[in-house]
Amino acid sequence: MKLTKAQYDEIAQFLGHVQPTRQSLRQLKEKFPSQSQSTLLSIFSQEYQKQIKRTHAKHHTAEAIETYYQRYLNGVMKNAAAPVLLELANEVDFAPSLMARIVLERFLQEKEQAIPSKTLINSMLRDPSQIPDGVLANQVYQCTVNDCCYGPLVDCIKHAIGHEHEVLLREMLLEKNLSFIAEDQLRAKGYDKTPDFILEVPVAVEGHIIHWIESKASFGDESSHQAYLQDQFWSYWNRFGPGLVIYWYGFIEELDCHRERGILLKDCFPTDIVTLRHSMAQC
Amino acid sequence: MCAVILILVRNKLLPVRAALLFLEVLISLSLLQKDFVPFLLNFLREQTSQILTNGPSTPAKTPNSKARGSHGIGSERRAGHRRSSQKASLGSFLTATPEALPARRGRRKGSNSVSASGRQVARDLGRSLADEEEGKNESLSWSGGRRKRSEVPLVSARSPPSQLNLNNLEEFPPMGAASGWTNKPSRRINPTPVSAERPLSKPKMCFTSTPVSQPLLATWLLCIHLQSCIMLLLLNFRCKLLHQASSPAGISLDPGTATKPSYTRSASLPAESHLVTCANPTKVSCKKQLECLAQLYSSCIAENLVPNIFLELFFVLQLLTSKGTSTAEDEDSDLEVNERSKDAPGRQHFRSVHNCVYFAVQVLDYQYEIISRLEKGMLKLLAENERIASFSPTLHERLRQAYESSTAKVSLMLPCSVQSVSFQPETDNRSNFPSDRAFHIFKKQRDIFYELLREWEDNHEKTGWNFEGVLGNKVRAMMAHLSATCNHSHFARLFQKQLIQMCKGPVGGGASWGDAPDQDVLNMLGSDNLSRLKRLQERFVVPQSIRGPCPPPSFPGCQQFFRDFILSAGSYQFNQHLMDSLCLKILELNGLTLVEHEHSDGEADMDEQDEKKRFAVVLLSLRLLAKFLGFLVFLPYRTVEQPTRDLQDSAVALRNKTLPALDVLMLLRQSIRDQRSILTIPWIVEYLSLVDHIAPLLDYYRKVFCLLLLTVLSEDKEMSFLNKLLILAVLGWLFQVVSPVLLKSAKTVDSVPLVDQQLLYTCCPYLGELRKLLASFVAGSGAKNGGFMRKITPTAAESLAPKHFSLEQVELEQAFFHNQPPSLRRTVEFVAERVGSNCVKHIKATLVAELVQRAEVMLQDKVKEDANHDKLLEEVCAHLYEEGAQALIKGREFCKKKGPEAVRVLLPEETSAAVLSSAEDIAVELATEKACGWLSANIAALIKREVKATFNRMLRVPGFPLPGEDAPEPRRDCPPGCQHCAQFPSQVINEIKDVLCVAVGPRDEGEVVDCAWLECLLGRLSQTLRCRKFMCPTSEQQLAKCTVELASLLGDNPTYGLLKLLLSVWKEDFGTPVPVQLMFSEKNISYLAGVKQREWDLFLFMLHGLVEHDLMRTNEIESCLHGLRESEIRSIAT
């Protein structure tokens, strides 16, 4: 679903300072009933991430970490079953999963007398059962489960969504009889940058030649699109020529401004496809 | 001196009548000298200077140093005009005799000061070219020139005017000095830039002292003889005129005092330009003399005695379109003219517009052959020219017919758009780089390069934008990264490919005229672009855009980006790699077989067209590459100022000891020998057009220039007319912008008509100046001009297979091909190349892939036992190498099967059986040699590389069992008849997450885990797990983990049914191991703490279930519980 910049801004503004909870999500859906749930969730997630990036540093000062850790200790001392960490995160406007990480890191540091490795931390966040403290394990798990923008569970869902849309796109390509080389094949051949699909025979979509298609199971807002252009889309263009990006959860209309240059945006699989020999518009 | 006349008469170049008239004039002359042609040309310029107000001045042949030193230069400077470069005079090769050298040497001091006086302000060709194109550096460079000039005494104190020494270069400096481009190119259009001036350098060697190759010697000697004869003749003529100069009329032709209006006149049309005098044939005076002059002049053109025929044509058109001034017109009574003509015939000849036009029309008539081959738009203008119509109805009629029958439509090309160079795994993937780091850094460099290109494309036309200022640091940062990883060669290749991609077409803004726009093209452009193009077009046809037919070398359009990039990068390493890359490509293209068909039979039409197209593409690419090579090669030697005499000598001494980057001399010799100069000379010209001050003085380049001269001296009547015209045009241009030379008879070899008007005009866009001049004449009357070119879509030129080396076989093969059509050879070589290459690919895809698969299995088994991956890899590979030897056998089979098939399809049906079979054999042999040669050398490395890559991928796959773990179950398929319509895994995970949220808390009021809803969810989970289409390992693992967590959290009121369902899903539907042991973790057990009896019952039920469903064994459960107890004890203890 394409949104105008104005429509998008309205949503973004509403999201100003909401907490990443399922309750907030419910509110958002009620406020914008005409938008699809996935689009709203995607925008929500992106906006929240922007907010976290802005405040990330302030939560990682030595003082802040110490304060959080002490508040956690005091909290669980009083009532180990209470959602101490989750409430602390919400109170200071920080993502619960990230708060869990801070406290876990601090806890391990104290316990092991050394700075724990990132791998270990990540592994414990993924499976809190590995945390050598039952109370903390429960607190951490509560945080990661309740966080709808960060954390291993959310990451996994995002990954799954991405994969599913790639599979969908592949199905559509097969259905339209467009032969392609998929990312894993490209990688095996040693390509340094690989879009999801390279068309073996280019086609024209809405009058623009495309050589490759990239599937994005997210909403295309300004900052994510700029980042993708920089890291991916232009790189694909640099190697394979013009191509198509599908933002399955929509994008801001105004961003589709590189069509002439060779980057086409769509929010669904295109219908107006012209192949070398005939038009498939009717198919 | 009579000899030349006799020759001319004998060759019917000069009618007897004219010869006699001329001899008559000559008899009265006493002084003997030479250098006729320069004099004649100069004479005509001087004579006509008053009347010519249209277009820029045509460079004179023998500019007068004094005039420029004192008067001309001064006024030119004041007017802020710029002149094109003047450099080493190769003309001096011809005019200076060895005996004359000592005399000149004595005066050298003076000559240096002259050259240093700022007359030829030298500038750094590279940067200043760049700056000037954008019209920025003007004041800076000129102030340098001014300062310099003021330090040097003016030259008027030098040789008295009466003592002419035509050997003296100072008094008869090369002609390029005179071209004064006074038009400032419009900044928006950014067309051919104003020249970067280069100083007059003074070659000391004379023509006779240079080595001459034997076969050409005779022709050449004849030429020298002819030359000197003409010079004698003309000197006499000149002296006669000098006498008149001292006449009371005060019309001075003395070089010392005569002004050179061509230097001072602005090229832009004066205000009164609209007052075009009506030329009247009846008002022509001195007809006889004019006719004689026209004949003489035309003979010089026809015999290529002029340095640049197009320059002369330009001049003639200037005469044709001269506007004159009405006042001068009125004063000129016929009587007066006649009277004066007795004393000073020259002066009066061109006094009136009528005379000028008369002369011009005469010359055009003589030059009809050339003119009629010019492009159609030009012919149209000529055919419509009312002056021609009124002065010579016959010529008018001929031109009209030529126009009507002409097919030589030439059109502007559309502005190029940026396209990328595609990534080719063969040259670009990891295996082409020494390290991962180098590979990844290059990945970034490629992207940065295109980022720069896009930025340039968007902004370079904006006011105030400059490459160095905006992109310079980015370019240098990029170079630093390249240096750190030695990636220069990769980048140089990318750079060169992108250069060809963007600039191979004629444009880049160079062409500035053309046909009426093609409607199809306009439709394609859309209305926005259309209006932009129209505006552009208008700019092209306004008279102000006339720049004269000898623009200095430039980097139009996209070429600008590449030049600026090189300059900003300032990287020695990069330049060297780029030069290597350019040389290689030039050699490759220059060596291509371009002409294959037999010209005699008529069926070759299609081949001919293809050949022409291919030739054009190759030629244009070569010229582009050569220009950049020349730019790079001479870049280090480019100086802003003309080096002093001492510096020059030492530089020459030094550089004579070095080898050239590309042996153009050898290539030129080869091309002449092989009659391929039509391909080679045009690009060598581009290369040489960028020489520095010193290079033309080096032994090596002197030989090159001499050979170019000798080349045009050798006659080849078979050469196609337009081929000849192209060579004449480019050489004429070269000698004009680099080193003017008097040419004799520029007839080269090659007979195949490869050049058409499109190519001629594409290579020499300055020829369009002729047309613009005519167009400007009719401008105001709304002449429609400008237009567009059809796009040349080149086909990639495939390089031919490298030769194989079995001596006898090679000879036999040569013999076999000798009497066959050349296309046979090309076909065989092509087939061999492709089949050989396909063979390698096939082996990779079959045998190697098979071996790699086997290796994968072996590795999977062994990796669990052995953690030393490198050693393991070696072992497995060593095992496979033996089998790799099979590659050769299979390769041979492949070539033997595919080669003949391809040859049979590609050769004509009628090819005789014997020829066919020989061709097949050769193709198979070549292909096998190529493929097996490669395979035997590389198969082991290839296998190892592939196995290693596979192994690395294997290790990276999440969930890959490392030593001690079990192998994963093989991937399952969907159940039969699956409609793939189950919920997506992501949605199910999301729902389970929501349930977990409620289960873990905190809960909102009234939130409970609804068992019925849970059962429904598990039902859907089961379906999702069964359909494998959208499932990925991470999703499945997450689902497994989440459901185990869920089981632990079912605190409230789970039902036995729910637990049963869960157990069944775990057992039946998951393709991945379910981490049920997680239920016994401290965390999850803690959820059970303090639960009711019923829930403990449920837990027990679950444990039984796990065992029953084979999800866990009893002893596993026991050990879990045991571990749990121990950690309990530990935590109590601490």
JSON list of C-alpha atoms in Angstrom, two decimals, chain A residues 183-191, chain B residues 429 946 949 953:
[
{"chain": "A", "resi": 183, "resn": "GLU", "atom": "CA", "xyz": [20.42, -15.19, -4.45]},
{"chain": "A", "resi": 184, "resn": "ASP", "atom": "CA", "xyz": [21.97, -18.43, -3.24]},
{"chain": "A", "resi": 185, "resn": "GLN", "atom": "CA", "xyz": [22.98, -19.42, -6.75]},
{"chain": "A", "resi": 186, "resn": "LEU", "atom": "CA", "xyz": [24.47, -15.99, -7.30]},
{"chain": "A", "resi": 187, "resn": "ARG", "atom": "CA", "xyz": [26.40, -16.25, -4.10]},
{"chain": "A", "resi": 188, "resn": "ALA", "atom": "CA", "xyz": [27.70, -19.63, -5.08]},
{"chain": "A", "resi": 189, "resn": "LYS", "atom": "CA", "xyz": [29.01, -18.08, -8.29]},
{"chain": "A", "resi": 190, "resn": "GLY", "atom": "CA", "xyz": [30.90, -15.53, -6.27]},
{"chain": "A", "resi": 191, "resn": "TYR", "atom": "CA", "xyz": [28.86, -12.39, -6.85]},
{"chain": "B", "resi": 429, "resn": "ASN", "atom": "CA", "xyz": [34.38, -12.84, -8.05]},
{"chain": "B", "resi": 946, "resn": "GLU", "atom": "CA", "xyz": [34.91, -25.32, -5.03]},
{"chain": "B", "resi": 949, "resn": "ALA", "atom": "CA", "xyz": [33.68, -22.81, -0.78]},
{"chain": "B", "resi": 953, "resn": "ARG", "atom": "CA", "xyz": [28.98, -22.64, 3.30]}
]
